[in-house]
Amino acid sequence: KKSAAHHIEQLLLLSEMKANNNKRMERLSHDINKQNGVVQSMLTVIDEYDQTTRVFFQDALIESMTKLIQRKWIFDDDLLMVSWALEQRNGDVFASKLWSTIKTVCAEIVSSRNKRDWCWLKNSILSSNIWFKIKTNKADVKQEQKTDEDGEIGDAKAEV
């Protein structure tokens, strides 16, 4: 009887975990949809300015985000998402200064033992929704499943 009671207890716990995961996923979905609305609104307003103002604002925002990341200062994810979207408009976001800065700073932190930097990485970069904007196309998925002769795996592409 103990075994049956234990089994039922495990099933109840599993059911509770599934419910909690569903709530978390709903909350995450809501937050991402809200953020997408904020980003789209910003892009719409930016587009209403003349070319000179648009370019100035875009360059200033991306440069500011780059500096915040380099200095490992806290920032709002909405600003990073707007910067990401602006970089996507410019072309390949993975060739941008913003992406290069993120990669460089993350590599520095991973190779260090600084707990403050690791905490910043966790709370600012890893928790960002930019990672939901990166997707892999079908060709890359096939290449990822089957490594080529050089042992390289397909690169991720930014969602447009």
Short mmCIF file of C-alpha atoms in Angstrom, two decimals:
data_model
loop_
_atom_site.label_atom_id
_atom_site.label_comp_id
_atom_site.label_asym_id
_atom_site.label_seq_id
_atom_site.Cartn_x
_atom_site.Cartn_y
_atom_site.Cartn_z
CA LYS A 1 0.00 0.00 0.00
CA LYS A 2 2.93 2.34 0.65
CA SER A 3 4.08 1.81 -2.91
CA ALA A 4 0.65 2.69 -4.31
CA ALA A 5 0.39 5.78 -2.09
CA HIS A 6 3.87 6.87 -3.13
CA HIS A 7 2.97 6.37 -6.80
CA ILE A 8 -0.19 8.47 -6.43
CA GLU A 9 1.79 11.16 -4.61
CA GLN A 10 4.31 11.26 -7.48
CA LEU A 11 1.50 11.59 -10.04
CA LEU A 12 -0.06 14.46 -8.08
CA LEU A 13 3.31 16.23 -7.85
CA LEU A 14 3.87 15.76 -11.57
CA SER A 15 0.42 17.18 -12.30
CA GLU A 16 1.17 20.20 -10.10
CA MET A 17 4.51 20.74 -11.87
CA LYS A 18 2.78 20.68 -15.27
CA ALA A 19 0.25 23.26 -14.07
CA ASN A 20 3.06 25.50 -12.79
CA ASN A 21 4.92 25.16 -16.10
CA ASN A 22 1.78 26.06 -18.02
CA LYS A 23 1.33 29.19 -15.90
CA ARG A 24 4.97 30.13 -16.42
CA MET A 25 4.65 29.63 -20.17
CA GLU A 26 1.49 31.75 -20.29
CA ARG A 27 3.24 34.52 -18.34
CA LEU A 28 6.29 34.34 -20.62
CA SER A 29 4.08 34.41 -23.72
CA HIS A 30 2.22 37.44 -22.38
CA ASP A 31 5.50 39.24 -21.57
CA ILE A 32 6.96 38.52 -25.01
CA ASN A 33 3.79 39.71 -26.77
CA LYS A 34 3.80 42.89 -24.68
CA GLN A 35 7.47 43.50 -25.45
CA ASN A 36 6.92 42.88 -29.17
CA GLY A 37 4.21 45.57 -29.04
CA VAL A 38 6.59 48.01 -27.34
CA VAL A 39 9.31 47.32 -29.91
CA GLN A 40 6.93 47.66 -32.85
CA SER A 41 5.55 50.92 -31.44
CA MET A 42 9.07 52.32 -31.05
CA LEU A 43 10.00 51.30 -34.60
CA THR A 44 6.84 52.95 -35.93
CA VAL A 45 7.58 56.21 -34.10
CA ILE A 46 11.23 56.15 -35.23
CA ASP A 47 10.08 55.72 -38.84
CA GLU A 48 8.01 58.91 -38.57
CA TYR A 49 11.13 61.06 -38.17
CA ASP A 50 13.17 62.47 -41.01
CA GLN A 51 16.15 60.47 -42.24
CA THR A 52 18.76 62.47 -40.31
CA THR A 53 16.94 62.15 -36.99
CA ARG A 54 16.21 58.46 -37.61
CA VAL A 55 19.85 57.66 -38.30
CA PHE A 56 21.03 59.73 -35.33
CA PHE A 57 18.59 58.04 -32.93
CA GLN A 58 19.39 54.58 -34.24
CA ASP A 59 23.15 55.11 -33.98
CA ALA A 60 22.87 56.70 -30.52
CA LEU A 61 20.67 53.90 -29.15
CA ILE A 62 22.83 51.09 -30.52
CA GLU A 63 26.03 52.79 -29.35
CA SER A 64 24.50 53.35 -25.89
CA MET A 65 23.46 49.69 -25.64
CA THR A 66 26.94 48.62 -26.73
CA LYS A 67 28.51 50.78 -24.01
CA LEU A 68 26.11 49.50 -21.35
CA ILE A 69 27.00 45.92 -22.27
CA GLN A 70 30.74 46.63 -22.37
CA ARG A 71 30.56 48.25 -18.94
CA LYS A 72 28.31 45.46 -17.66
CA TRP A 73 25.76 47.98 -16.46
CA ILE A 74 22.12 47.12 -16.00
CA PHE A 75 19.64 47.97 -18.78
CA ASP A 76 16.05 47.29 -19.68
CA ASP A 77 15.43 44.42 -22.05
CA ASP A 78 13.06 46.58 -24.11
CA LEU A 79 16.01 48.82 -25.07
CA LEU A 80 18.05 45.80 -26.09
CA MET A 81 15.14 44.47 -28.14
CA VAL A 82 14.68 47.82 -29.95
CA SER A 83 18.43 47.93 -30.63
CA TRP A 84 18.29 44.34 -31.90
CA ALA A 85 15.38 45.18 -34.21
CA LEU A 86 17.23 48.23 -35.56
CA GLU A 87 20.32 46.10 -36.22
CA GLN A 88 18.14 43.57 -38.05
CA ARG A 89 16.90 46.35 -40.30
CA ASN A 90 20.52 47.18 -41.14
CA GLY A 91 21.15 43.66 -42.39
CA ASP A 92 22.81 40.69 -40.76
CA VAL A 93 22.50 41.26 -37.01
CA PHE A 94 25.25 38.68 -36.43
CA ALA A 95 27.70 40.93 -38.27
CA SER A 96 26.75 43.95 -36.15
CA LYS A 97 28.73 45.72 -33.45
CA LEU A 98 25.95 44.95 -30.95
CA TRP A 99 26.22 41.18 -31.49
CA SER A 100 30.00 41.33 -31.52
CA THR A 101 29.95 43.16 -28.18
CA ILE A 102 27.54 40.65 -26.64
CA LYS A 103 29.74 37.75 -27.78
CA THR A 104 32.96 39.37 -26.57
CA VAL A 105 31.61 40.37 -23.16
CA CYS A 106 30.00 36.95 -22.63
CA ALA A 107 33.26 35.21 -23.53
CA GLU A 108 35.17 37.42 -21.08
CA ILE A 109 32.72 36.66 -18.30
CA VAL A 110 32.72 32.92 -18.96
CA SER A 111 36.51 32.86 -18.77
CA SER A 112 36.56 34.85 -15.52
CA ARG A 113 35.61 33.98 -11.97
CA ASN A 114 33.99 37.28 -11.13
CA LYS A 115 30.67 36.50 -9.42
CA ARG A 116 29.36 40.02 -9.98
CA ASP A 117 29.90 39.66 -13.74
CA TRP A 118 28.28 36.22 -13.76
CA CYS A 119 25.27 37.66 -11.94
CA TRP A 120 25.07 40.50 -14.48
CA LEU A 121 25.29 38.00 -17.33
CA LYS A 122 22.50 35.90 -15.87
CA ASN A 123 20.19 38.85 -15.13
CA SER A 124 20.87 41.04 -18.15
CA ILE A 125 21.95 38.98 -21.14
CA LEU A 126 20.82 35.40 -20.57
CA SER A 127 17.40 36.49 -19.34
CA SER A 128 16.85 38.68 -22.41
CA ASN A 129 14.18 37.86 -24.95
CA ILE A 130 16.63 38.37 -27.83
CA TRP A 131 17.27 34.64 -27.60
CA PHE A 132 13.66 34.06 -28.72
CA LYS A 133 14.38 36.16 -31.81
CA ILE A 134 17.15 33.84 -32.94
CA LYS A 135 15.98 30.92 -34.99
CA THR A 136 17.52 28.33 -37.18
CA ASN A 137 16.32 27.85 -40.73
CA LYS A 138 15.59 24.38 -42.16
CA ALA A 139 18.92 24.12 -43.95
CA ASP A 140 20.74 24.94 -40.73
CA VAL A 141 18.70 22.36 -38.80
CA LYS A 142 19.71 19.65 -41.28
CA GLN A 143 23.32 20.78 -41.08
CA GLU A 144 23.14 20.84 -37.29
CA GLN A 145 21.84 17.29 -37.23
CA LYS A 146 24.64 16.16 -39.50
CA THR A 147 28.03 17.73 -38.89
CA ASP A 148 30.04 18.55 -41.98
CA GLU A 149 33.61 17.36 -42.61
CA ASP A 150 35.13 20.27 -40.69
CA GLY A 151 33.05 19.51 -37.61
CA GLU A 152 31.27 22.86 -37.77
CA ILE A 153 27.61 23.26 -36.97
CA GLY A 154 25.22 25.56 -38.84
CA ASP A 155 24.91 29.13 -37.62
CA ALA A 156 21.74 30.51 -36.08
CA LYS A 157 19.84 33.20 -37.96
CA ALA A 158 17.91 36.13 -36.55
CA GLU A 159 14.16 36.10 -36.93
CA VAL A 160 12.95 38.89 -39.18
#
